[in-house]
mmCIF file of C-alpha atoms in Angstrom:
data_model
loop_
_atom_site.group_PDB
_atom_site.id
_atom_site.type_symbol
_atom_site.label_atom_id
_atom_site.label_comp_id
_atom_site.label_asym_id
_atom_site.label_seq_id
_atom_site.Cartn_x
_atom_site.Cartn_y
_atom_site.Cartn_z
ATOM 1 C CA UNK A 1 -81.908 -50.928 2.211
ATOM 2 C CA UNK A 2 -84.135 -50.414 5.104
ATOM 3 C CA UNK A 3 -87.139 -52.044 6.575
ATOM 4 C CA UNK A 4 -90.297 -50.025 5.040
ATOM 5 C CA UNK A 5 -92.903 -49.910 8.274
ATOM 6 C CA UNK A 6 -95.831 -48.911 6.634
ATOM 7 C CA UNK A 7 -96.171 -45.480 7.008
ATOM 8 C CA UNK A 8 -97.923 -43.677 4.422
ATOM 9 C CA UNK A 9 -96.267 -40.054 4.736
ATOM 10 C CA UNK A 10 -92.567 -39.433 4.869
ATOM 11 C CA UNK A 11 -90.691 -38.420 8.036
ATOM 12 C CA UNK A 12 -88.203 -35.612 6.688
ATOM 13 C CA UNK A 13 -84.829 -35.935 8.990
ATOM 14 C CA UNK A 14 -82.244 -32.859 8.455
ATOM 15 C CA UNK A 15 -78.559 -34.776 8.415
ATOM 16 C CA UNK A 16 -76.035 -31.381 9.808
ATOM 17 C CA UNK A 17 -72.462 -32.854 8.721
ATOM 18 C CA UNK A 18 -69.661 -32.506 6.768
ATOM 19 C CA UNK A 19 -68.506 -35.016 3.992
ATOM 20 C CA UNK A 20 -67.166 -35.513 0.626
ATOM 21 C CA UNK A 21 -66.671 -38.306 -2.571
ATOM 22 C CA UNK A 22 -65.962 -37.861 -5.554
ATOM 23 C CA UNK A 23 -69.074 -38.851 -6.778
ATOM 24 C CA UNK A 24 -70.375 -35.073 -4.994
ATOM 25 C CA UNK A 25 -67.443 -33.596 -6.303
ATOM 26 C CA UNK A 26 -68.703 -34.037 -9.717
ATOM 27 C CA UNK A 27 -71.998 -32.838 -9.198
ATOM 28 C CA UNK A 28 -71.292 -29.193 -6.971
ATOM 29 C CA UNK A 29 -70.192 -26.089 -8.613
ATOM 30 C CA UNK A 30 -66.576 -26.119 -7.063
ATOM 31 C CA UNK A 31 -63.192 -24.154 -8.825
ATOM 32 C CA UNK A 32 -61.192 -26.748 -7.083
ATOM 33 C CA UNK A 33 -61.796 -30.433 -6.320
ATOM 34 C CA UNK A 34 -60.948 -30.647 -2.454
ATOM 35 C CA UNK A 35 -59.847 -34.782 -0.743
ATOM 36 C CA UNK A 36 -62.173 -36.585 -0.499
ATOM 37 C CA UNK A 37 -63.399 -37.177 3.346
ATOM 38 C CA UNK A 38 -65.927 -39.101 6.175
ATOM 39 C CA UNK A 39 -66.416 -41.579 4.019
ATOM 40 C CA UNK A 40 -69.036 -42.906 6.833
ATOM 41 C CA UNK A 41 -71.544 -40.421 5.759
ATOM 42 C CA UNK A 42 -71.607 -41.479 2.083
ATOM 43 C CA UNK A 43 -72.195 -44.938 3.251
ATOM 44 C CA UNK A 44 -74.533 -44.536 5.877
ATOM 45 C CA UNK A 45 -76.670 -42.200 3.066
ATOM 46 C CA UNK A 46 -76.856 -45.830 0.683
ATOM 47 C CA UNK A 47 -78.660 -46.874 3.516
ATOM 48 C CA UNK A 48 -81.243 -44.251 3.262
ATOM 49 C CA UNK A 49 -81.755 -43.785 -0.685
ATOM 50 C CA UNK A 50 -84.919 -43.746 -2.550
ATOM 51 C CA UNK A 51 -86.720 -44.893 0.813
ATOM 52 C CA UNK A 52 -90.791 -45.067 1.082
ATOM 53 C CA UNK A 53 -90.708 -44.052 4.541
ATOM 54 C CA UNK A 54 -87.433 -40.789 5.222
ATOM 55 C CA UNK A 55 -87.371 -37.994 3.632
ATOM 56 C CA UNK A 56 -83.370 -37.404 4.117
ATOM 57 C CA UNK A 57 -82.197 -33.758 3.900
ATOM 58 C CA UNK A 58 -78.023 -32.929 3.927
ATOM 59 C CA UNK A 59 -76.860 -29.853 5.268
ATOM 60 C CA UNK A 60 -73.122 -29.452 4.672
ATOM 61 C CA UNK A 61 -70.102 -27.173 4.074
ATOM 62 C CA UNK A 62 -68.254 -27.451 1.705
ATOM 63 C CA UNK A 63 -65.107 -26.239 0.578
ATOM 64 C CA UNK A 64 -63.765 -24.272 -3.186
ATOM 65 C CA UNK A 65 -68.255 -24.043 -4.106
ATOM 66 C CA UNK A 66 -68.575 -21.282 -6.040
ATOM 67 C CA UNK A 67 -71.815 -20.993 -4.368
ATOM 68 C CA UNK A 68 -74.522 -22.916 -2.480
ATOM 69 C CA UNK A 69 -76.366 -25.193 -3.819
ATOM 70 C CA UNK A 70 -79.134 -28.112 -4.053
ATOM 71 C CA UNK A 71 -79.953 -31.242 -5.557
ATOM 72 C CA UNK A 72 -81.822 -34.145 -5.356
ATOM 73 C CA UNK A 73 -79.899 -37.671 -6.007
ATOM 74 C CA UNK A 74 -81.563 -41.458 -5.552
ATOM 75 C CA UNK A 75 -84.610 -39.372 -3.150
ATOM 76 C CA UNK A 76 -82.115 -37.945 -0.995
ATOM 77 C CA UNK A 77 -81.950 -33.869 -0.836
ATOM 78 C CA UNK A 78 -78.620 -31.983 -0.510
ATOM 79 C CA UNK A 79 -77.852 -28.731 0.484
ATOM 80 C CA UNK A 80 -74.257 -27.839 0.569
ATOM 81 C CA UNK A 81 -73.162 -24.065 1.536
ATOM 82 C CA UNK A 82 -69.693 -21.847 1.038
ATOM 83 C CA UNK A 83 -67.946 -21.620 3.464
ATOM 84 C CA UNK A 84 -65.331 -18.601 4.443
ATOM 85 C CA UNK A 85 -64.780 -15.269 2.841
ATOM 86 C CA UNK A 86 -68.605 -14.072 1.381
ATOM 87 C CA UNK A 87 -68.628 -13.802 -2.685
ATOM 88 C CA UNK A 88 -65.166 -14.994 -3.115
ATOM 89 C CA UNK A 89 -65.823 -18.065 -1.294
ATOM 90 C CA UNK A 90 -62.485 -19.066 0.031
ATOM 91 C CA UNK A 91 -60.965 -19.889 3.235
ATOM 92 C CA UNK A 92 -60.486 -16.718 5.923
ATOM 93 C CA UNK A 93 -56.217 -16.612 6.399
ATOM 94 C CA UNK A 94 -55.523 -18.587 9.799
ATOM 95 C CA UNK A 95 -54.497 -15.434 11.598
ATOM 96 C CA UNK A 96 -58.174 -13.591 11.205
ATOM 97 C CA UNK A 97 -60.350 -15.219 13.397
ATOM 98 C CA UNK A 98 -63.464 -13.975 12.276
ATOM 99 C CA UNK A 99 -65.404 -17.123 12.059
ATOM 100 C CA UNK A 100 -64.379 -17.147 16.006
ATOM 101 C CA UNK A 101 -65.139 -14.136 16.766
ATOM 102 C CA UNK A 102 -68.888 -14.612 15.071
ATOM 103 C CA UNK A 103 -69.357 -17.817 16.579
ATOM 104 C CA UNK A 104 -69.693 -18.988 13.018
ATOM 105 C CA UNK A 105 -72.199 -16.674 11.993
ATOM 106 C CA UNK A 106 -72.700 -17.273 8.348
ATOM 107 C CA UNK A 107 -72.244 -20.565 8.672
ATOM 108 C CA UNK A 108 -75.352 -20.953 11.359
ATOM 109 C CA UNK A 109 -77.351 -18.845 9.706
ATOM 110 C CA UNK A 110 -77.159 -20.159 6.403
ATOM 111 C CA UNK A 111 -77.800 -23.874 8.517
ATOM 112 C CA UNK A 112 -80.855 -21.809 10.117
ATOM 113 C CA UNK A 113 -82.567 -21.370 6.963
ATOM 114 C CA UNK A 114 -82.322 -24.161 5.107
ATOM 115 C CA UNK A 115 -83.733 -25.827 8.459
ATOM 116 C CA UNK A 116 -86.873 -23.429 8.688
ATOM 117 C CA UNK A 117 -87.434 -23.869 5.519
ATOM 118 C CA UNK A 118 -87.095 -27.725 5.261
ATOM 119 C CA UNK A 119 -89.603 -27.740 8.389
ATOM 120 C CA UNK A 120 -88.462 -31.283 9.403
ATOM 121 C CA UNK A 121 -89.945 -33.764 12.261
ATOM 122 C CA UNK A 122 -86.248 -34.409 14.088
ATOM 123 C CA UNK A 123 -82.562 -33.332 13.254
ATOM 124 C CA UNK A 124 -79.407 -34.995 13.588
ATOM 125 C CA UNK A 125 -76.279 -33.952 13.757
ATOM 126 C CA UNK A 126 -73.795 -35.618 12.837
ATOM 127 C CA UNK A 127 -70.454 -34.943 14.422
ATOM 128 C CA UNK A 128 -70.537 -32.472 18.087
ATOM 129 C CA UNK A 129 -67.422 -31.766 17.904
ATOM 130 C CA UNK A 130 -66.764 -29.852 14.432
ATOM 131 C CA UNK A 131 -68.215 -26.252 15.854
ATOM 132 C CA UNK A 132 -67.673 -24.709 12.222
ATOM 133 C CA UNK A 133 -71.347 -26.802 11.653
ATOM 134 C CA UNK A 134 -72.326 -28.574 15.177
ATOM 135 C CA UNK A 135 -72.822 -24.873 16.595
ATOM 136 C CA UNK A 136 -75.694 -24.208 14.806
ATOM 137 C CA UNK A 137 -77.651 -26.848 16.695
ATOM 138 C CA UNK A 138 -77.206 -24.472 19.478
ATOM 139 C CA UNK A 139 -79.507 -22.017 17.918
ATOM 140 C CA UNK A 140 -82.461 -24.979 16.762
ATOM 141 C CA UNK A 141 -82.669 -27.553 19.578
ATOM 142 C CA UNK A 142 -85.343 -25.858 21.889
ATOM 143 C CA UNK A 143 -87.264 -26.091 17.818
ATOM 144 C CA UNK A 144 -86.843 -29.650 16.615
ATOM 145 C CA UNK A 145 -85.534 -32.648 18.561
ATOM 146 C CA UNK A 146 -82.059 -33.347 18.515
ATOM 147 C CA UNK A 147 -80.111 -37.077 17.991
ATOM 148 C CA UNK A 148 -76.506 -36.417 18.153
ATOM 149 C CA UNK A 149 -74.829 -38.946 16.223
ATOM 150 C CA UNK A 150 -70.861 -38.857 18.177
ATOM 151 C CA UNK A 151 -68.565 -38.892 15.928
ATOM 152 C CA UNK A 152 -65.321 -38.209 18.231
ATOM 153 C CA UNK A 153 -64.808 -35.685 21.367
ATOM 154 C CA UNK A 154 -61.984 -33.787 20.448
ATOM 155 C CA UNK A 155 -61.557 -33.188 24.286
ATOM 156 C CA UNK A 156 -60.257 -35.922 24.719
ATOM 157 C CA UNK A 157 -57.623 -35.561 22.139
ATOM 158 C CA UNK A 158 -54.129 -35.327 23.277
ATOM 159 C CA UNK A 159 -52.623 -34.199 20.454
ATOM 160 C CA UNK A 160 -52.527 -31.245 17.919
ATOM 161 C CA UNK A 161 -52.885 -27.900 18.354
ATOM 162 C CA UNK A 162 -53.962 -26.504 21.264
ATOM 163 C CA UNK A 163 -55.352 -22.990 19.889
ATOM 164 C CA UNK A 164 -58.136 -20.669 19.481
ATOM 165 C CA UNK A 165 -59.947 -22.664 16.923
ATOM 166 C CA UNK A 166 -59.220 -26.254 19.396
ATOM 167 C CA UNK A 167 -60.814 -24.235 22.028
ATOM 168 C CA UNK A 168 -63.955 -23.502 20.034
ATOM 169 C CA UNK A 169 -64.483 -26.810 19.270
ATOM 170 C CA UNK A 170 -64.051 -27.821 22.391
ATOM 171 C CA UNK A 171 -66.530 -25.750 24.406
ATOM 172 C CA UNK A 172 -69.150 -26.448 21.575
ATOM 173 C CA UNK A 173 -69.138 -29.917 22.105
ATOM 174 C CA UNK A 174 -69.937 -29.071 25.964
ATOM 175 C CA UNK A 175 -72.523 -27.342 25.171
ATOM 176 C CA UNK A 176 -73.866 -29.677 22.564
ATOM 177 C CA UNK A 177 -73.859 -32.630 24.645
ATOM 178 C CA UNK A 178 -75.170 -30.504 27.952
ATOM 179 C CA UNK A 179 -78.217 -29.441 26.319
ATOM 180 C CA UNK A 180 -79.237 -32.062 23.798
ATOM 181 C CA UNK A 181 -81.019 -35.156 24.667
ATOM 182 C CA UNK A 182 -80.821 -37.315 22.196
ATOM 183 C CA UNK A 183 -77.500 -39.153 21.494
ATOM 184 C CA UNK A 184 -76.128 -42.255 18.986
ATOM 185 C CA UNK A 185 -73.192 -43.998 18.532
ATOM 186 C CA UNK A 186 -70.463 -46.524 20.349
ATOM 187 C CA UNK A 187 -71.381 -47.852 23.711
ATOM 188 C CA UNK A 188 -68.424 -46.719 25.147
ATOM 189 C CA UNK A 189 -69.203 -42.846 24.268
ATOM 190 C CA UNK A 190 -73.005 -43.623 26.309
ATOM 191 C CA UNK A 191 -70.275 -43.640 29.228
ATOM 192 C CA UNK A 192 -68.625 -40.745 28.475
ATOM 193 C CA UNK A 193 -71.321 -38.046 28.122
ATOM 194 C CA UNK A 194 -73.204 -39.314 31.052
ATOM 195 C CA UNK A 195 -69.837 -38.388 33.171
ATOM 196 C CA UNK A 196 -70.322 -35.625 31.484
ATOM 197 C CA UNK A 197 -73.573 -33.740 31.873
ATOM 198 C CA UNK A 198 -76.009 -34.095 35.180
ATOM 199 C CA UNK A 199 -78.839 -34.354 33.254
ATOM 200 C CA UNK A 200 -81.082 -37.654 32.239
ATOM 201 C CA UNK A 201 -80.568 -38.207 28.693
ATOM 202 C CA UNK A 202 -81.700 -41.026 25.835
ATOM 203 C CA UNK A 203 -78.799 -42.976 23.963
ATOM 204 C CA UNK A 204 -79.169 -45.437 20.529
ATOM 205 C CA UNK A 205 -76.808 -47.868 19.532
ATOM 206 C CA UNK A 206 -75.658 -47.945 16.398
ATOM 207 C CA UNK A 207 -72.490 -47.470 13.741
ATOM 208 C CA UNK A 208 -71.782 -46.158 11.052
ATOM 209 C CA UNK A 209 -71.459 -48.884 8.351
ATOM 210 C CA UNK A 210 -69.012 -50.221 6.158
ATOM 211 C CA UNK A 211 -69.571 -49.000 2.277
ATOM 212 C CA UNK A 212 -71.078 -51.788 0.099
ATOM 213 C CA UNK A 213 -68.595 -53.155 -2.148
ATOM 214 C CA UNK A 214 -65.904 -54.331 1.156
ATOM 215 C CA UNK A 215 -67.178 -57.535 1.265
ATOM 216 C CA UNK A 216 -66.561 -58.269 -2.164
ATOM 217 C CA UNK A 217 -63.064 -56.737 -2.098
ATOM 218 C CA UNK A 218 -62.230 -59.076 1.021
ATOM 219 C CA UNK A 219 -62.619 -62.010 -1.375
ATOM 220 C CA UNK A 220 -60.429 -61.322 -3.899
ATOM 221 C CA UNK A 221 -57.112 -62.891 -3.966
ATOM 222 C CA UNK A 222 -54.298 -60.173 -2.365
ATOM 223 C CA UNK A 223 -50.392 -60.918 -2.282
ATOM 224 C CA UNK A 224 -49.132 -59.862 1.305
ATOM 225 C CA UNK A 225 -46.289 -57.127 1.378
ATOM 226 C CA UNK A 226 -46.794 -56.346 4.389
ATOM 227 C CA UNK A 227 -46.967 -58.336 8.199
ATOM 228 C CA UNK A 228 -47.724 -55.354 9.791
ATOM 229 C CA UNK A 229 -50.361 -52.405 8.998
ATOM 230 C CA UNK A 230 -50.425 -48.929 11.038
ATOM 231 C CA UNK A 231 -53.902 -47.417 9.392
ATOM 232 C CA UNK A 232 -55.094 -43.974 9.839
ATOM 233 C CA UNK A 233 -53.553 -40.323 10.882
ATOM 234 C CA UNK A 234 -50.719 -41.130 12.023
ATOM 235 C CA UNK A 235 -50.283 -38.968 14.940
ATOM 236 C CA UNK A 236 -48.855 -39.346 18.416
ATOM 237 C CA UNK A 237 -52.485 -39.999 19.687
ATOM 238 C CA UNK A 238 -52.924 -42.981 17.267
ATOM 239 C CA UNK A 239 -49.953 -44.759 18.994
ATOM 240 C CA UNK A 240 -47.715 -43.885 15.338
ATOM 241 C CA UNK A 241 -44.873 -44.227 18.215
ATOM 242 C CA UNK A 242 -45.580 -46.913 19.444
ATOM 243 C CA UNK A 243 -46.245 -49.200 16.259
ATOM 244 C CA UNK A 244 -42.078 -48.635 15.376
ATOM 245 C CA UNK A 245 -41.373 -49.711 18.773
ATOM 246 C CA UNK A 246 -44.037 -52.972 18.541
ATOM 247 C CA UNK A 247 -41.743 -53.301 14.695
ATOM 248 C CA UNK A 248 -38.307 -53.174 16.908
ATOM 249 C CA UNK A 249 -39.524 -55.245 19.568
ATOM 250 C CA UNK A 250 -40.425 -58.192 16.556
ATOM 251 C CA UNK A 251 -37.014 -57.332 14.364
ATOM 252 C CA UNK A 252 -35.226 -59.316 17.459
ATOM 253 C CA UNK A 253 -37.316 -62.373 16.173
ATOM 254 C CA UNK A 254 -38.186 -61.613 12.506
ATOM 255 C CA UNK A 255 -35.534 -59.836 10.945
ATOM 256 C CA UNK A 256 -37.195 -59.641 7.964
ATOM 257 C CA UNK A 257 -40.899 -58.199 9.797
ATOM 258 C CA UNK A 258 -42.034 -55.707 6.031
ATOM 259 C CA UNK A 259 -44.869 -52.917 8.329
ATOM 260 C CA UNK A 260 -46.071 -49.420 6.427
ATOM 261 C CA UNK A 261 -48.334 -47.069 7.268
ATOM 262 C CA UNK A 262 -50.628 -45.258 5.425
ATOM 263 C CA UNK A 263 -52.916 -42.086 6.224
ATOM 264 C CA UNK A 264 -51.670 -38.668 6.956
ATOM 265 C CA UNK A 265 -49.194 -37.050 8.259
ATOM 266 C CA UNK A 266 -47.245 -33.901 9.016
ATOM 267 C CA UNK A 267 -43.955 -33.856 6.534
ATOM 268 C CA UNK A 268 -42.052 -32.996 9.615
ATOM 269 C CA UNK A 269 -43.739 -35.685 11.913
ATOM 270 C CA UNK A 270 -42.627 -38.309 8.749
ATOM 271 C CA UNK A 271 -39.094 -37.120 9.096
ATOM 272 C CA UNK A 272 -39.416 -37.292 13.071
ATOM 273 C CA UNK A 273 -40.378 -41.163 12.442
ATOM 274 C CA UNK A 274 -38.175 -41.521 10.660
ATOM 275 C CA UNK A 275 -35.241 -40.837 12.963
ATOM 276 C CA UNK A 276 -37.133 -42.725 15.174
ATOM 277 C CA UNK A 277 -36.796 -45.774 13.216
ATOM 278 C CA UNK A 278 -33.110 -45.141 12.834
ATOM 279 C CA UNK A 279 -32.706 -45.054 16.647
ATOM 280 C CA UNK A 280 -34.439 -48.437 17.081
ATOM 281 C CA UNK A 281 -32.831 -50.176 13.812
ATOM 282 C CA UNK A 282 -35.669 -50.598 12.065
ATOM 283 C CA UNK A 283 -35.522 -48.394 9.285
ATOM 284 C CA UNK A 284 -35.597 -51.364 6.736
ATOM 285 C CA UNK A 285 -38.756 -53.043 7.814
ATOM 286 C CA UNK A 286 -41.118 -49.958 7.681
ATOM 287 C CA UNK A 287 -42.265 -48.062 4.505
ATOM 288 C CA UNK A 288 -44.649 -44.865 4.532
ATOM 289 C CA UNK A 289 -47.200 -45.138 1.905
ATOM 290 C CA UNK A 290 -49.374 -41.450 2.713
ATOM 291 C CA UNK A 291 -52.592 -40.810 2.473
ATOM 292 C CA UNK A 292 -54.244 -42.618 -0.729
ATOM 293 C CA UNK A 293 -57.303 -40.482 -1.583
ATOM 294 C CA UNK A 294 -59.300 -43.054 -3.986
ATOM 295 C CA UNK A 295 -60.927 -45.386 -1.524
ATOM 296 C CA UNK A 296 -60.109 -48.677 -4.459
ATOM 297 C CA UNK A 297 -56.255 -47.461 -4.480
ATOM 298 C CA UNK A 298 -56.689 -47.210 -0.526
ATOM 299 C CA UNK A 299 -58.175 -50.750 -0.499
ATOM 300 C CA UNK A 300 -55.621 -52.477 -2.111
ATOM 301 C CA UNK A 301 -52.885 -50.851 -0.531
ATOM 302 C CA UNK A 302 -54.680 -52.399 2.928
ATOM 303 C CA UNK A 303 -55.412 -55.771 1.624
ATOM 304 C CA UNK A 304 -51.312 -56.138 1.039
ATOM 305 C CA UNK A 305 -51.257 -56.078 5.206
ATOM 306 C CA UNK A 306 -51.640 -59.332 7.584
ATOM 307 C CA UNK A 307 -51.985 -57.672 11.226
ATOM 308 C CA UNK A 308 -53.812 -54.406 11.373
ATOM 309 C CA UNK A 309 -51.953 -52.548 14.543
ATOM 310 C CA UNK A 310 -54.367 -50.337 16.408
ATOM 311 C CA UNK A 311 -52.335 -48.547 19.011
ATOM 312 C CA UNK A 312 -54.664 -45.845 19.560
ATOM 313 C CA UNK A 313 -55.151 -43.894 23.216
ATOM 314 C CA UNK A 314 -58.502 -42.713 22.759
ATOM 315 C CA UNK A 315 -60.597 -44.154 19.962
ATOM 316 C CA UNK A 316 -64.333 -44.536 20.528
ATOM 317 C CA UNK A 317 -64.654 -47.479 18.100
ATOM 318 C CA UNK A 318 -62.294 -46.602 14.796
ATOM 319 C CA UNK A 319 -63.954 -46.597 11.364
ATOM 320 C CA UNK A 320 -60.255 -48.714 10.284
ATOM 321 C CA UNK A 321 -60.994 -51.302 12.509
ATOM 322 C CA UNK A 322 -64.564 -52.281 11.368
ATOM 323 C CA UNK A 323 -63.546 -52.191 7.885
ATOM 324 C CA UNK A 324 -59.988 -53.782 8.575
ATOM 325 C CA UNK A 325 -62.400 -57.323 10.152
ATOM 326 C CA UNK A 326 -64.266 -57.094 6.637
ATOM 327 C CA UNK A 327 -61.022 -57.177 4.831
ATOM 328 C CA UNK A 328 -60.160 -60.066 6.219
ATOM 329 C CA UNK A 329 -57.146 -58.995 7.875
ATOM 330 C CA UNK A 330 -56.338 -59.737 11.716
ATOM 331 C CA UNK A 331 -56.250 -56.848 14.145
ATOM 332 C CA UNK A 332 -54.314 -56.054 17.632
ATOM 333 C CA UNK A 333 -55.057 -52.858 19.433
ATOM 334 C CA UNK A 334 -55.376 -50.737 22.957
ATOM 335 C CA UNK A 335 -58.353 -51.924 25.053
ATOM 336 C CA UNK A 336 -59.715 -48.083 24.512
ATOM 337 C CA UNK A 337 -63.090 -47.143 23.679
ATOM 338 C CA UNK A 338 -65.564 -49.496 22.762
ATOM 339 C CA UNK A 339 -63.322 -51.133 21.448
ATOM 340 C CA UNK A 340 -63.416 -54.173 23.622
ATOM 341 C CA UNK A 341 -67.746 -54.752 22.348
ATOM 342 C CA UNK A 342 -66.602 -55.989 19.963
ATOM 343 C CA UNK A 343 -64.857 -59.338 21.688
ATOM 344 C CA UNK A 344 -68.447 -59.879 23.942
ATOM 345 C CA UNK A 345 -69.633 -62.999 23.269
ATOM 346 C CA UNK A 346 -66.256 -64.456 22.238
ATOM 347 C CA UNK A 347 -62.296 -63.119 21.597
ATOM 348 C CA UNK A 348 -62.090 -61.867 17.691
ATOM 349 C CA UNK A 349 -59.094 -59.046 17.466
ATOM 350 C CA UNK A 350 -56.394 -59.275 20.596
ATOM 351 C CA UNK A 351 -56.337 -56.426 23.057
ATOM 352 C CA UNK A 352 -53.922 -55.166 25.752
ATOM 353 C CA UNK A 353 -54.549 -52.412 28.223
ATOM 354 C CA UNK A 354 -53.769 -48.617 26.495
ATOM 355 C CA UNK A 355 -49.919 -48.128 26.234
ATOM 356 C CA UNK A 356 -48.425 -51.638 26.644
ATOM 357 C CA UNK A 357 -46.305 -52.135 24.358
ATOM 358 C CA UNK A 358 -44.679 -55.011 25.025
ATOM 359 C CA UNK A 359 -48.488 -56.466 25.576
ATOM 360 C CA UNK A 360 -49.376 -55.688 22.187
ATOM 361 C CA UNK A 361 -46.319 -57.153 20.798
ATOM 362 C CA UNK A 362 -46.690 -60.485 22.577
ATOM 363 C CA UNK A 363 -50.003 -60.534 21.010
ATOM 364 C CA UNK A 364 -49.015 -59.194 17.597
ATOM 365 C CA UNK A 365 -46.033 -62.137 17.903
ATOM 366 C CA UNK A 366 -48.911 -64.469 18.595
ATOM 367 C CA UNK A 367 -50.148 -64.129 15.124
ATOM 368 C CA UNK A 368 -47.096 -64.185 13.288
ATOM 369 C CA UNK A 369 -45.864 -67.618 15.083
ATOM 370 C CA UNK A 370 -49.545 -69.532 14.730
ATOM 371 C CA UNK A 371 -50.755 -69.493 11.299
ATOM 372 C CA UNK A 372 -53.991 -71.610 12.479
ATOM 373 C CA UNK A 373 -54.192 -69.552 15.015
ATOM 374 C CA UNK A 374 -54.070 -66.457 13.160
ATOM 375 C CA UNK A 375 -56.484 -67.887 10.502
ATOM 376 C CA UNK A 376 -59.293 -69.028 12.891
ATOM 377 C CA UNK A 377 -59.352 -65.105 14.875
ATOM 378 C CA UNK A 378 -59.715 -63.803 11.238
ATOM 379 C CA UNK A 379 -62.613 -65.868 10.390
ATOM 380 C CA UNK A 380 -64.655 -65.818 13.346
ATOM 381 C CA UNK A 381 -63.936 -61.341 12.846
ATOM 382 C CA UNK A 382 -64.409 -61.124 9.338
ATOM 383 C CA UNK A 383 -67.538 -62.796 9.823
ATOM 384 C CA UNK A 384 -69.031 -60.725 13.294
ATOM 385 C CA UNK A 385 -67.985 -57.838 10.981
ATOM 386 C CA UNK A 386 -70.502 -58.304 8.156
ATOM 387 C CA UNK A 387 -73.117 -58.412 10.272
ATOM 388 C CA UNK A 388 -72.122 -56.408 13.303
ATOM 389 C CA UNK A 389 -71.009 -53.242 10.602
ATOM 390 C CA UNK A 390 -73.265 -53.624 7.667
ATOM 391 C CA UNK A 391 -75.238 -50.872 5.560
ATOM 392 C CA UNK A 392 -78.787 -52.176 6.452
ATOM 393 C CA UNK A 393 -78.043 -53.412 10.191
ATOM 394 C CA UNK A 394 -77.128 -49.873 10.819
ATOM 395 C CA UNK A 395 -79.540 -47.258 9.181
ATOM 396 C CA UNK A 396 -81.953 -50.101 11.007
ATOM 397 C CA UNK A 397 -80.912 -48.813 14.000
ATOM 398 C CA UNK A 398 -80.419 -44.938 13.077
ATOM 399 C CA UNK A 399 -84.242 -45.511 11.545
ATOM 400 C CA UNK A 400 -85.482 -46.826 14.710
ATOM 401 C CA UNK A 401 -83.735 -44.176 16.823
ATOM 402 C CA UNK A 402 -85.707 -41.447 14.779
ATOM 403 C CA UNK A 403 -88.906 -43.627 15.207
ATOM 404 C CA UNK A 404 -88.425 -43.714 18.883
ATOM 405 C CA UNK A 405 -87.598 -40.031 19.369
ATOM 406 C CA UNK A 406 -90.805 -38.662 17.617
ATOM 407 C CA UNK A 407 -93.085 -40.862 19.506
ATOM 408 C CA UNK A 408 -91.762 -39.355 22.665
ATOM 409 C CA UNK A 409 -92.845 -35.618 21.527
#
């Protein structure tokens, strides 16, 4: 899918990341399958398959591997390595912080050895916040140019456990941001990096793209079972409790309003939300569908909703926003991170100040009460999203970043 630039010799790029898909797991020697995760990595790799210009090497940890394993598929070279206790390849008990004591020495060693064997012209780290693999670039950035693609900032997360592992992630993220020189991602991340470091840096704007099948799915007819959708990790930081308040507020005018949560959630937090729904009097209006591992089944459920509510407090540019607009679903969101960038050039999604539940309720009510307005804004967002978040568009942007960096060396 990439445009060819007329070069005779392929440019070696090493990705350091973590991800998994059903297709990948079917190729790996696993003693047990894991959850599918980081679909944005899978989507982006689609754009580099069988490239005539780039030779992509993907270096990634993976749970439940029987042994380290490499293979080639569609011109991309995959190098997966086992993590945890040596030989048996099981995770260390959480109370025994061996990885923290050694600063993930085993993982860093495996990555460094692979990098030194590949000898790439450039390393593309996908996500600085995951220290169990990202810490490896602190051993490598003086030997190889490193482009850090921003996935998020763990230092900005409001919820979650504040334990030694999270502090390690925060510390490693800060070191990477202050010691590397090239970054890529959404525009708001550029401003945040500027506030975190004193020295100059170069930034390249691109997004992780949607999957290849999303346009076809959007065209399929789907019965709308839900008015409102909360999609993503179900935690306070993502606005899970704000979503309930919006449902309760709208129930005054729409007694039969329907809403659903889709995403992973801790059992204790789900019970808290259910009790909260009872207190707000909207327990019969909302359903919890939980985590849906199959992408096809996930999209089938998502397509049953009319409006995605994104009351997230600190996201950069959520994957679910990119997917929702391309599935022809209207979006109401808090204006955090780079979310407002989607409205540059015209209103495509409805935005309010972060934490303003009443304003977000009013925006949602506007979509529910005016069908013509709903159809117009949804169609505008859909057309813009298909272009802005396509594999071809964003992989070409990423490829241009690679070339630009290499020209500067």
